[in-house]
Structure formats: C-alpha cells, structure tokens
Short mmCIF file of C-alpha atoms in Angstrom, two decimals:
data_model
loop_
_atom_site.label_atom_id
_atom_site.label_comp_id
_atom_site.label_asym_id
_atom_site.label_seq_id
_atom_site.Cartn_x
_atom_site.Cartn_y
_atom_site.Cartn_z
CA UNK A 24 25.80 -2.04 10.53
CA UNK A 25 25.69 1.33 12.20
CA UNK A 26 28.72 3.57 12.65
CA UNK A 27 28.04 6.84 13.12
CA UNK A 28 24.11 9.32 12.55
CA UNK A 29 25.12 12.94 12.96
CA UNK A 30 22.68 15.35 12.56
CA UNK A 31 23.55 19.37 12.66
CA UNK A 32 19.94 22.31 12.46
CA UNK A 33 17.41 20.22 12.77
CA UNK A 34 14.68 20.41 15.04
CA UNK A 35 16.57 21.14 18.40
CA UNK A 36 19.54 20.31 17.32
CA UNK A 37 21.27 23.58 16.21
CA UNK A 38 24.76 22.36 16.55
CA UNK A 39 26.05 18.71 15.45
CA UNK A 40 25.05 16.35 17.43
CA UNK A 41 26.91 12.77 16.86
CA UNK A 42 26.01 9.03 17.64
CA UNK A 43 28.75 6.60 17.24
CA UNK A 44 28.50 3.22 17.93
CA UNK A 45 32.08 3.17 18.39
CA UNK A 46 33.31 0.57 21.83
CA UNK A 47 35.49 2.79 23.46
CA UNK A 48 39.25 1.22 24.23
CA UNK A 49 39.32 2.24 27.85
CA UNK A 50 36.02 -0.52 28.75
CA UNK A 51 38.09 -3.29 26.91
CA UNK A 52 36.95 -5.54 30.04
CA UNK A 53 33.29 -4.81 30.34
CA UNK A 54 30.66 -7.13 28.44
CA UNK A 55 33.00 -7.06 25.58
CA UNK A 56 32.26 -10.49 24.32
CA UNK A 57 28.53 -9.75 24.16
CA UNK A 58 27.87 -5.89 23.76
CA UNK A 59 30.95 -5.39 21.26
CA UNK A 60 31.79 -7.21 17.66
CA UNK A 61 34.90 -6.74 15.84
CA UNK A 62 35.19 -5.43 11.97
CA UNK A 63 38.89 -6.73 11.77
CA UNK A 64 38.99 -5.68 8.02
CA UNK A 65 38.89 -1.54 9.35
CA UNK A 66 40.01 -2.17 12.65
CA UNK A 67 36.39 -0.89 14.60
CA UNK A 68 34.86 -2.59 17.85
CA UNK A 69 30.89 -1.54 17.30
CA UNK A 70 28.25 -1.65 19.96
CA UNK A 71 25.35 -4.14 19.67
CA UNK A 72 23.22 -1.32 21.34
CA UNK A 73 22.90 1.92 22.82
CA UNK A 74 20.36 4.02 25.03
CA UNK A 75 19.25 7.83 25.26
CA UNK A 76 17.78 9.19 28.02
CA UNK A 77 16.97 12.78 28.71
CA UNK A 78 14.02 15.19 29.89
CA UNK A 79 10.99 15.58 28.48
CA UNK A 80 11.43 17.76 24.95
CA UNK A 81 15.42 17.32 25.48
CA UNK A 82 15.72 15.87 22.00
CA UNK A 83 15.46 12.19 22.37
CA UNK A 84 12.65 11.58 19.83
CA UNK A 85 14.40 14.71 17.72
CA UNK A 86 17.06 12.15 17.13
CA UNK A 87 15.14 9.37 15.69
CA UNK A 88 13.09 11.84 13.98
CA UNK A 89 16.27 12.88 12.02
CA UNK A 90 17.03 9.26 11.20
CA UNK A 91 13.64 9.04 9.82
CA UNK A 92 14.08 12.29 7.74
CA UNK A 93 16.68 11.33 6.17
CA UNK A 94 15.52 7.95 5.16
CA UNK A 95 12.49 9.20 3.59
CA UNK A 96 14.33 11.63 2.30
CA UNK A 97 16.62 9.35 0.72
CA UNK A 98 13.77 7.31 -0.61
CA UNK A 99 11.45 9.64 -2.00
CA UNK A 100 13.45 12.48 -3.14
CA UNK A 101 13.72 11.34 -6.51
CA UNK A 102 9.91 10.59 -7.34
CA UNK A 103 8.47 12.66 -9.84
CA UNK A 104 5.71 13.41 -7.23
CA UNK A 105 8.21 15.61 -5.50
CA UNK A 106 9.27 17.76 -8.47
CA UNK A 107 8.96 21.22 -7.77
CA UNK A 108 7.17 20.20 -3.75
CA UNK A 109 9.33 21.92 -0.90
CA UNK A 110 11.88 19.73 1.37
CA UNK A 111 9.98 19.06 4.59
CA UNK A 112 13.13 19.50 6.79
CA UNK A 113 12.84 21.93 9.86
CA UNK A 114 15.76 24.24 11.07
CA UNK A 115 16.43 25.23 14.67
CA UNK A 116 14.35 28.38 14.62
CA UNK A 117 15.15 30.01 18.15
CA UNK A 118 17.83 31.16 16.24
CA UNK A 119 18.23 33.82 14.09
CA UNK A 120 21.52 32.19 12.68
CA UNK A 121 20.04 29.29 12.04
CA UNK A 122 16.24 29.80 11.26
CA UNK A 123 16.61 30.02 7.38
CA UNK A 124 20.09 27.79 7.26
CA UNK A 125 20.54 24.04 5.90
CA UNK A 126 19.65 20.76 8.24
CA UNK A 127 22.73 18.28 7.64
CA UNK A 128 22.38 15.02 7.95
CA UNK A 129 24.98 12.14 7.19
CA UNK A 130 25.65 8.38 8.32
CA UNK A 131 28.67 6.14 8.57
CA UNK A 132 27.78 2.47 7.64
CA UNK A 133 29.30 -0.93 6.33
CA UNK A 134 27.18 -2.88 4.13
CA UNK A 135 28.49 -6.12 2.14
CA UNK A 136 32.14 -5.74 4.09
CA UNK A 137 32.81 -2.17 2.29
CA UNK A 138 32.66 0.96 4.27
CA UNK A 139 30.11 4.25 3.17
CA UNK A 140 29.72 7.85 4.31
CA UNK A 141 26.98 9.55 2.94
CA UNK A 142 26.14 12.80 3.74
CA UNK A 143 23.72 16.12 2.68
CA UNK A 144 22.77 19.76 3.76
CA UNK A 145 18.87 20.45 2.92
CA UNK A 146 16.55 23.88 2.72
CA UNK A 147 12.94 23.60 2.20
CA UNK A 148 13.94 24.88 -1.21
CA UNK A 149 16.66 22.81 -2.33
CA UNK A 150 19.82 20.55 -1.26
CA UNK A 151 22.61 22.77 -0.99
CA UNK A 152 25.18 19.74 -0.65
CA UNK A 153 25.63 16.25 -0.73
CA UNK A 154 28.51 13.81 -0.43
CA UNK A 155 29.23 10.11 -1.08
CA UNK A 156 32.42 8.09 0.31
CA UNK A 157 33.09 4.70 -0.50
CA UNK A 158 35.60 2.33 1.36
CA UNK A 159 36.10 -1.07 -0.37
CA UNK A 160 39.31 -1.14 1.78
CA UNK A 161 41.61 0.78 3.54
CA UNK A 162 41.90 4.13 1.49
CA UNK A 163 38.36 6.23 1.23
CA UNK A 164 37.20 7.35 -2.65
CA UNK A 165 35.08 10.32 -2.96
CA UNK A 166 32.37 8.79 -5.35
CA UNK A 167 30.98 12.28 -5.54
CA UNK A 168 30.54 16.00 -3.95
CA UNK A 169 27.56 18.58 -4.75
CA UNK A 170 26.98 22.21 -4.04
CA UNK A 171 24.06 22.74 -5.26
CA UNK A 172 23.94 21.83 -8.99
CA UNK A 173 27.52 21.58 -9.14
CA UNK A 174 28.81 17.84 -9.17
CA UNK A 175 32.23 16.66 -8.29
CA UNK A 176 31.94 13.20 -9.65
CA UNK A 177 34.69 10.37 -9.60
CA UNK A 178 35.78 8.85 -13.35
CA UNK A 179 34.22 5.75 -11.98
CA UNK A 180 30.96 6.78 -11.13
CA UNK A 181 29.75 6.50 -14.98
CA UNK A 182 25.77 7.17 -14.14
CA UNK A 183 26.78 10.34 -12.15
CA UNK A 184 28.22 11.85 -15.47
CA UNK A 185 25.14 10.83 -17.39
CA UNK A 186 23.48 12.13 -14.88
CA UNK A 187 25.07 15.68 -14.48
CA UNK A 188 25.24 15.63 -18.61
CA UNK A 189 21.46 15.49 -18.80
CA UNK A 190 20.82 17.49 -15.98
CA UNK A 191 18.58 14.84 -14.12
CA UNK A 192 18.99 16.40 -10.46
CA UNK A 193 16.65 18.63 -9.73
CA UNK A 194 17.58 21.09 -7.23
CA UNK A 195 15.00 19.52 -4.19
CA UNK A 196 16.05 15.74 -5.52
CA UNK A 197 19.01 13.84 -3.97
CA UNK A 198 21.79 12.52 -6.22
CA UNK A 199 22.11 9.56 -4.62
CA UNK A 200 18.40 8.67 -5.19
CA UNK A 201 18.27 9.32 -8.93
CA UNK A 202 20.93 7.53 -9.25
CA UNK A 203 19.44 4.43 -7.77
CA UNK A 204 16.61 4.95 -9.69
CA UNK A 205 18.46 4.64 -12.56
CA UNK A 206 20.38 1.42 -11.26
CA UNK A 207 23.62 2.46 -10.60
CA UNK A 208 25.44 -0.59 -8.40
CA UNK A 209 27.04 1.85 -5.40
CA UNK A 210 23.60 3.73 -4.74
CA UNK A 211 21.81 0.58 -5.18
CA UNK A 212 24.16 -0.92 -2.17
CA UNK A 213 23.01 2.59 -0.24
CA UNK A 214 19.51 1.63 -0.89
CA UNK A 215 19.68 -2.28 0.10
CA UNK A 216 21.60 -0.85 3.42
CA UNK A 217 18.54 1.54 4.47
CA UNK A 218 16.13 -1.05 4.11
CA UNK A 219 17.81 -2.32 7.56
CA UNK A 220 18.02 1.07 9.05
CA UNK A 221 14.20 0.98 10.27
CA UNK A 222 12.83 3.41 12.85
CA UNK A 223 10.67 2.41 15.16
CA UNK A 224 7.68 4.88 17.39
CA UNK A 225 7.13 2.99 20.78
CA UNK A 226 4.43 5.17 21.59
CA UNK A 227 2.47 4.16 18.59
CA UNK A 228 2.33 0.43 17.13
CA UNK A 229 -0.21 0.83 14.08
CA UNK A 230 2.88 1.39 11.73
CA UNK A 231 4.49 -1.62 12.59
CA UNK A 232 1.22 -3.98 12.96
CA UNK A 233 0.78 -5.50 9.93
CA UNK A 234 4.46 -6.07 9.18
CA UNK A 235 4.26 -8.25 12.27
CA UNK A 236 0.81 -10.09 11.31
CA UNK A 237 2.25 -10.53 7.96
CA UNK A 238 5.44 -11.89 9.14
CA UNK A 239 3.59 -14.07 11.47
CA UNK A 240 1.83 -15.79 8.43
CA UNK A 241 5.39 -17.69 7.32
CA UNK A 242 5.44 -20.97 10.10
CA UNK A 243 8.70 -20.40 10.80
CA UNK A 244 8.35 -16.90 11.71
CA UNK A 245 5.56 -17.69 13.54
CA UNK A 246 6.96 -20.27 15.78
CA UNK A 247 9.43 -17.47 16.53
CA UNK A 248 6.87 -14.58 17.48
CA UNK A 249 4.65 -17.24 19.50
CA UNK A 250 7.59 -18.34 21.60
CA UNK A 251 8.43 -14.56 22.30
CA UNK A 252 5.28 -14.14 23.30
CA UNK A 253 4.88 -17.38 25.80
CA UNK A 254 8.39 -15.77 27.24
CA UNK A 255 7.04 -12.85 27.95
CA UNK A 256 4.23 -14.35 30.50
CA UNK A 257 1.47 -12.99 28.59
CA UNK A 258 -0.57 -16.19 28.25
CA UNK A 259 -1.11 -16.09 25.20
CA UNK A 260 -0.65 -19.67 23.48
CA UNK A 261 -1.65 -19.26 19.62
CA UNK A 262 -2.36 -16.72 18.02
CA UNK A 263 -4.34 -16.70 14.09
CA UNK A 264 -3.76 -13.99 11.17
CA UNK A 265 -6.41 -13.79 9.23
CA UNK A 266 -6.69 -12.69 5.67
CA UNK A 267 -10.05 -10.86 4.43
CA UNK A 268 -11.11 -11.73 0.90
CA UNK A 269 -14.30 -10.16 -1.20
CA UNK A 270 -16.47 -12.62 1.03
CA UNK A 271 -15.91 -12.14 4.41
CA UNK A 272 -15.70 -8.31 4.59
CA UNK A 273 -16.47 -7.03 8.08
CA UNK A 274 -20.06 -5.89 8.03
CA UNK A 275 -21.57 -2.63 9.06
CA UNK A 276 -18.62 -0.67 6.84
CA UNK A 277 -19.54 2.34 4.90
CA UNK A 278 -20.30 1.11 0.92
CA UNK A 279 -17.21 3.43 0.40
CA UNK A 280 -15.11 1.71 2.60
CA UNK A 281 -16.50 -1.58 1.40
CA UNK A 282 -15.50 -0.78 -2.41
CA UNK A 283 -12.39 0.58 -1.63
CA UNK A 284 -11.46 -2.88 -0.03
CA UNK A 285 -12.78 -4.66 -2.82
CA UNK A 286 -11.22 -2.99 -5.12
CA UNK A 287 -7.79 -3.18 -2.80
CA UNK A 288 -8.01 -6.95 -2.74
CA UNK A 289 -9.00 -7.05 -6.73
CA UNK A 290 -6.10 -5.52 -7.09
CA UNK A 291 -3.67 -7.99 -5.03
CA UNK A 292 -3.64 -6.62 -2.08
CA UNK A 293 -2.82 -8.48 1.40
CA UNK A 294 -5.63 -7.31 3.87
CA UNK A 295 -5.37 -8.54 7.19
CA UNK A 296 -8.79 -8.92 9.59
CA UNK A 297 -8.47 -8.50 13.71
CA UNK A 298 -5.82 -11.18 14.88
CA UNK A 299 -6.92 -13.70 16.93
CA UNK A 300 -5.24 -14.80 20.39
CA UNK A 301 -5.69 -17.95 22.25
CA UNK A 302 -5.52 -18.71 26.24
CA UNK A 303 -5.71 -21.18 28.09
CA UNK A 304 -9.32 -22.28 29.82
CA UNK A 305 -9.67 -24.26 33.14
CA UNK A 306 -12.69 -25.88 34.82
CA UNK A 307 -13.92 -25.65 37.88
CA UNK A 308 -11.18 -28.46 39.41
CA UNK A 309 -8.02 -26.36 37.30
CA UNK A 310 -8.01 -28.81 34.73
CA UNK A 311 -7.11 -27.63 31.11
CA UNK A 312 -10.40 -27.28 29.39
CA UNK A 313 -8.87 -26.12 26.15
CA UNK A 314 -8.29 -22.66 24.19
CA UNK A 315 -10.66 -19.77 24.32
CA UNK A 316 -10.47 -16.81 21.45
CA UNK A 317 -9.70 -13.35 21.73
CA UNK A 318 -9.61 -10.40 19.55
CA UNK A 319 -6.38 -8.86 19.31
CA UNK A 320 -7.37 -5.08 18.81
CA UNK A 321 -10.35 -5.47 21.51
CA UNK A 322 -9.51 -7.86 24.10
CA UNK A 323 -6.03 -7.63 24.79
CA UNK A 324 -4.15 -5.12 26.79
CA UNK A 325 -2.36 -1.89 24.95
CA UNK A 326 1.04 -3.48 26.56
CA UNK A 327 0.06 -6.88 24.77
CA UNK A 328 -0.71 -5.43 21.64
CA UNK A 329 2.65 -3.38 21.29
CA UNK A 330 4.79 -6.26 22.25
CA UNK A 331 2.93 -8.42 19.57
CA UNK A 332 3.74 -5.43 17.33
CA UNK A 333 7.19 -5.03 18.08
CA UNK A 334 7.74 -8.72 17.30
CA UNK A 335 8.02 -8.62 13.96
CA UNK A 336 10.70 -5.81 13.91
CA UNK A 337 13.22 -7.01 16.69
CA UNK A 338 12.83 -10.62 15.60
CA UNK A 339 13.77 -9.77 11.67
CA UNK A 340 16.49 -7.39 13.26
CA UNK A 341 18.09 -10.04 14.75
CA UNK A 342 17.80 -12.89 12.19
CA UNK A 343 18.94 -10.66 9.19
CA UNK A 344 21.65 -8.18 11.50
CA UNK A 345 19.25 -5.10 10.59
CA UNK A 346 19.62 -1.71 12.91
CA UNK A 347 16.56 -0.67 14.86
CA UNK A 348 15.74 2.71 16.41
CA UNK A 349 12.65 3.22 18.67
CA UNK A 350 11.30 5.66 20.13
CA UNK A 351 9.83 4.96 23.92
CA UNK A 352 10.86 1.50 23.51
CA UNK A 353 9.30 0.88 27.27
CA UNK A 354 5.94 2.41 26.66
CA UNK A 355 3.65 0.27 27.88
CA UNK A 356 6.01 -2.82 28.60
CA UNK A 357 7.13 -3.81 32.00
CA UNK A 358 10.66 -2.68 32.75
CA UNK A 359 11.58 -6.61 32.98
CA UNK A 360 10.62 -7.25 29.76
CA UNK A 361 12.20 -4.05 28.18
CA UNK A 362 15.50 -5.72 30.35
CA UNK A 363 14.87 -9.00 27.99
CA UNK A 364 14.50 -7.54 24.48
CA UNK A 365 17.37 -5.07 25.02
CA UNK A 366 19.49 -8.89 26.77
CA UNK A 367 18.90 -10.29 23.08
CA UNK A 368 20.96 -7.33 21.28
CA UNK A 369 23.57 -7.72 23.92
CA UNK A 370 24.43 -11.32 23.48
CA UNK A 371 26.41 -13.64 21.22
CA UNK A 372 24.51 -16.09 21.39
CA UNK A 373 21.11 -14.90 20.42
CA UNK A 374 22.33 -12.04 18.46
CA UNK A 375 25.37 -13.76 15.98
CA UNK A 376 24.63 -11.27 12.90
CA UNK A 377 25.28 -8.07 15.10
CA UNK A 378 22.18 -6.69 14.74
CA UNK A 379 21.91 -3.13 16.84
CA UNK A 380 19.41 -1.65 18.84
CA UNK A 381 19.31 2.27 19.46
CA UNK A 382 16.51 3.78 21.83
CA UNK A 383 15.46 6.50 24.09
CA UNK A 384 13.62 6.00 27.44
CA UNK A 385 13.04 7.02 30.59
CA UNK A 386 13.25 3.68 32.76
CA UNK A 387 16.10 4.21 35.22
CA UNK A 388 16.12 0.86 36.20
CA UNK A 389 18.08 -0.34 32.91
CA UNK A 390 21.28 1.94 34.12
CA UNK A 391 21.27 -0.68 37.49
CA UNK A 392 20.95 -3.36 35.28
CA UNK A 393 24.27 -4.22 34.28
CA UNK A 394 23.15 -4.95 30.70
CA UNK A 395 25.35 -1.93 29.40
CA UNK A 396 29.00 -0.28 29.39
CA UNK A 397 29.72 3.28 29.60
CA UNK A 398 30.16 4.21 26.11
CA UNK A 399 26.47 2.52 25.46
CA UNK A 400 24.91 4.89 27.19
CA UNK A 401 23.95 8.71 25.75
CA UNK A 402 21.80 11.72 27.41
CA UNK A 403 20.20 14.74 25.72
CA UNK A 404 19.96 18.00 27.49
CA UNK A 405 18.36 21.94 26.78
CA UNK A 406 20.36 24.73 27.50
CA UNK A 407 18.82 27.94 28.15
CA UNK A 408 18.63 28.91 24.52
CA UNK A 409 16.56 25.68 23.75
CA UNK A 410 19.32 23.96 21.98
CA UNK A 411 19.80 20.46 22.57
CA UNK A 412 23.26 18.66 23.09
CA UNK A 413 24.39 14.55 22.52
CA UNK A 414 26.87 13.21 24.86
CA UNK A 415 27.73 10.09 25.78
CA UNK A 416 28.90 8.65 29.42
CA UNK A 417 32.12 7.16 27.71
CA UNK A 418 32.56 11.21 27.61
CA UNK A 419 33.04 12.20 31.38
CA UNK A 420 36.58 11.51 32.79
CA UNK A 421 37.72 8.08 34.23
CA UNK A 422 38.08 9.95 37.65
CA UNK A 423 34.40 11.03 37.09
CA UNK A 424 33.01 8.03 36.33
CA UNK A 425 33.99 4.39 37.65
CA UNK A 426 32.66 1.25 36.20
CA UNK A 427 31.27 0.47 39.84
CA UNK A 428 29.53 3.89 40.00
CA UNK A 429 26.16 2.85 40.59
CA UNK A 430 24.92 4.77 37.06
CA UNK A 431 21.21 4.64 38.04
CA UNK A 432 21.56 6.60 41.39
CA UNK A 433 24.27 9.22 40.20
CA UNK A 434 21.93 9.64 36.72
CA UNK A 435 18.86 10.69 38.80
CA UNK A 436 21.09 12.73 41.33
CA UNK A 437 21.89 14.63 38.64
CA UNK A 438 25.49 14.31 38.19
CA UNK A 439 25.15 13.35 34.14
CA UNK A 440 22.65 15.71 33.59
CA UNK A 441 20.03 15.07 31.35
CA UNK A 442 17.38 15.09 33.82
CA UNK A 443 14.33 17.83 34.31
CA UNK A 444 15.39 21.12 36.25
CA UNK A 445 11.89 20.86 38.11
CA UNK A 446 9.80 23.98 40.16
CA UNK A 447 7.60 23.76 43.28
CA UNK A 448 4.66 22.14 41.85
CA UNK A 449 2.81 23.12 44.97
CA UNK A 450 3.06 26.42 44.16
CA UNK A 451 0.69 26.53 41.10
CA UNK A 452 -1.92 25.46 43.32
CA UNK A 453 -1.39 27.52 46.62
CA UNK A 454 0.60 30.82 45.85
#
C-alpha cells in the first residue's frame, strides 16, 4: 500500500510536491470505517482513495506522469539497452535555477507488513543520488545512500558491496535495479511492490486493452468483468475473447504485417482478435429473441469500450489490494458510474485488501457526493511563474472548512483554488 509519492523538478513541479495517503486525526468521524484502514503494527490510518482536481495544465496528469517515470525508471534502468542512453527525466525549465538541476522522486510504501522509503535525484546524464530505507519494525535501517558513484551501504546489504566492489552501477543505472537484477531479497521485495503500483491514462484505453481481454479469458475473472459490465447498464450480456492462430489471420493485412504475426504466434505469443459483445434481441411483441453479436472496437461506444478496458485493472486492484493511478478517470464515463467505481475503493465490504485508488478529474459532482473526507481530496494550481503546487483540503483551517461545507459549490466559487482564472471569451471575437 501507498504512503506517500513526492516528486520535486519535474515537469511543473519545481518545488516538492507531496501526496500522502495519510487519514488525518481531526475527520476521525467521517467514513472512517470505509475510506480509512488501520496498519496497527506502525500506528498509520491510510486512505482507500484520493482525488486531484485542478485547471487545465495545473499539473494533474504531471503527477501521474512522475509516478510513471519513476516506475519505468526503476524497471529499466538497469538493462544493458540503456548503457551509455541519456535519463529521459524533464526539469522545470521556466527556471533558470532549476533548468539544468536533478528531478527527485521518492515513495513511502509497506509491502509484506515491513515499511520502505526509496528515493533518487536524476539528470539526463546520470543519478546524482539515491536512497533506500527499510522498516521491518519500529526503528528505520538505511540499507543504502548514493551520491553519485559513491555508496553508503549497510553491512547487511551483502550484494550492494559486491556490487560497489565490481563497479556494476553505471552512472545513468539505478542501484536498486541492478541489484534486483542480480537477486538480492530487499530490492526484489521493491520490485514485487511496483508491480501493484500501476498507472493508468483515462484518456487513452489501448494500453490497458489486452490486459483486460486477457484477464477476461480465466472464467472466474470473467464472471467478474461481465457482472461489472451488466451493473453498469450497458446491455451488454456476454462478451467472447478471441485468440488468432496461423489460420484465422484477419485478411486484407499487409504480407508484412501478416509474417510478423506469424512469426509472433510461432513464437508463443497470445494474440487477441476484435472482442465480441452480445445484446439482447426482441421481436416484434418484446419477446426475447436471443443474442445478437457485436464487434467490440467497431460497434460499441468509446464510453463502452473504456469501461470494458478499465475492468481488468480496477477489478485485479481490488482482488489482490494493488494501487491504481489514472489519469481522467471520467473520460468518457457517466459521472454515476465514475460515483460507483470510486464507491468500490471506499468500502469494506467490496474492497477488504485495501486496495487504493488515486485520480485526477474534473467532475464536480463527486465533491457533492459524499463519497469522500477532507483529507481525500487534493487540488493543483499555477502561479504566475508556471510552477505548480499540491495541497490537500485536510490543509485549510477547521474554521475554513466545515465538514458540512457544501465542497462542490465553494470548489467552483473559487474558495480552494485550483480552478481556471478565465478572460472575456467574447472578446476574441468582437474587440
């Protein structure tokens, strides 16, 4: 689970920005048996969820961008591929004190009941820092510290010496990723923890598509994503995955295209063709008259298709208590439904393992809702210089903010900021 993502000269974010999933102490009495779970071992109440709004370029995607850095990061760094290839991180750069400086990056987390922070500072020539923390119980162990190809590294931490010794960091390559490469036990637990750290673009489902379709080929997980699906009023009422093998290739492809799928599927590959959906037919009296087909890709709405889509994700997030950040969760999805999904984070009952949902948007409506407490909720603004800021509601005074404050009113009013400082439109038509 999800502590705490701070991100510092990245993008638009020029100073630190923080996310904590932290329950504040003061909302002890609001959803607290749904929204909050209790690590008793370290003495933390976490939030199952929280939401970011903002204007438009305020920083909201910025933030899951960062997450996403740093994952790939993370993953890749150590590939041999990468040797001697630039770090694609990108500084604030309307700043000339920050233009050519490091992007940090670091995340609080509890995997297997034991506590990490892991941390690094990153140029597009080389990391400049990096830190590990590890928390069995109560007292914190530096596991190791970097600047630059100097390593701090804790007597324990026997593949960090062997490491060092053989000089097998390369300045652009993350300690921490070598060393899961070469099976060390602590990074390994790093790695097995970001594999449930996903990130998520609601404005784009074609990266998160086939995870679904494949998930939807177990039974189980099937029955699962169909029943989401009848839930959601879509009329859908089956829905077919399937797989294309050397003999039913679709026709009319290039020869290229048609040997590079051969070859994919000679190889093992999983290739899946155009899902099929299934509705409902009537006759003439509105009698059932059976199930007529439909192509997923062609047939079915955009909003359809990204709900199928997200599916997969949110229903694996919740059965294995994985974090999920999107971006635009509600694009294309009717504010009801984005009510729903967001209702199955915030619940006991449907959500036991504590998964957690982060996501931007720009649907008002969910701040009327009632589905979240103060601290859940988290704006982005510009200032002047083009620097973006993270602040939470949990942030403002208790004199400043009430928990009967109707949040959706006094959000678009203004009084939280985060919101647009708009011109006369008319003006760019009749000066």
């Amino acid at each position: 689970m999800l502590v705490q993502f701070s991100v510092r000269n990245y993008k638009i974010f020029k100073e630190e920005a923080k996310l904590t999933m932290f329950a504040s102490n003061y909302d002890k009495t609001t959803l607290e048996e749904d929204n909050v779970f209790e690590i008793p071992k370290f003495g933390l109440r976490l939030l199952k969820s929280a939401v970011v709004y903002g204007a438009n370029a305020s920083g909201k995607t910025k933030l899951v961008d960062a997450a996403n850095f740093m994952r790939a990061l993370i993953r890749d760094s150590s590939k041999e591929s990468q040797k001697g290839e630039p770090i694609d991180t990108e500084p604030f750069r309307l700043s000339t004190a920050t233009e050519n400086g490091p992007s940090m990056f670091e995340v609080i987390f509890i995997h297997e009941d034991e506590m990490f922070r892991y941390g690094f500072e990153a140029t597009n020539q080389e990391i400049e820092s990096e830190w590990l923390y590890h928390r069995p119980n109560t007292k914190e162990v530096e596991i190791f510290y970097r600047e630059g190809q100097d390593f701090n590294v804790h007597k324990d931490f026997r593949k960090g010496k062997t490491l060092v010794k053989e000089k097998w960091v390369r300045p652009n390559a993350l300690m921490l990723s070598v060393a899961a490469q070469h099976n060390d036990e602590l990074a390994g637990k790093v790695f097995d923890w970001l594999k449930k750290f996903r990130q998520l673009s609601g404005l784009s489902e074609d990266g998160y598509m086939g995870f679904s379709m494949a998930r939807a080929q177990d039974e189980n997980m099937k029955k699962q994503m169909l029943s989401l699906l009848k839930e959601a009023d879509i009329g859908i009422e089956e829905i077919e995955v399937p797989n294309l093998d050397a003999t039913n290739l679709p026709t009319g492809l290039p020869d290229v295209l048609k040997e590079l799928l051969a070859k994919k599927l000679k190889d093992g590959a999983t290739i899946f063709d155009d899902m099929k959906t299934f509705h409902s037919k009537y006759d003439t009296d509105g009698k059932y008259a059976g199930l007529e087909e439909f192509k997923m890709n062609n047939q079915e709405s955009s909003g359809t298709r990204k709900f199928f889509a997200l599916s997969g994700p949110l229903s694996k997030a919740i059965d294995d208590g994985e974090i999920l950040i999107v971006d635009e969760l509600d694009s294309k999805l009717h504010p009801n439904l984005v009510c729903k999904l967001v209702a199955l984070f915030n619940s006991a009952e449907t959500n036991p393992k504590n998964a957690q949902l982060i996501f931007n948007t720009h649907n008002s409506n969910l701040l009327s809702s009632e589905l979240f407490r103060r601290d859940q909720i988290w704006f982005t603004e510009k200032d002047r210089y083009g620097a973006a800021t993270l602040y939470s509601l949990a942030s403002f005074k208790t004199d400043e903010v009430r928990k009967t404050d109707n949040f959706e009113d006094n959000y678009l009013s203004g009084r939280y900021g985060g919101i647009p400082v708009l011109g006369n439109f008319s003006e760019v038509f009749h000066p």
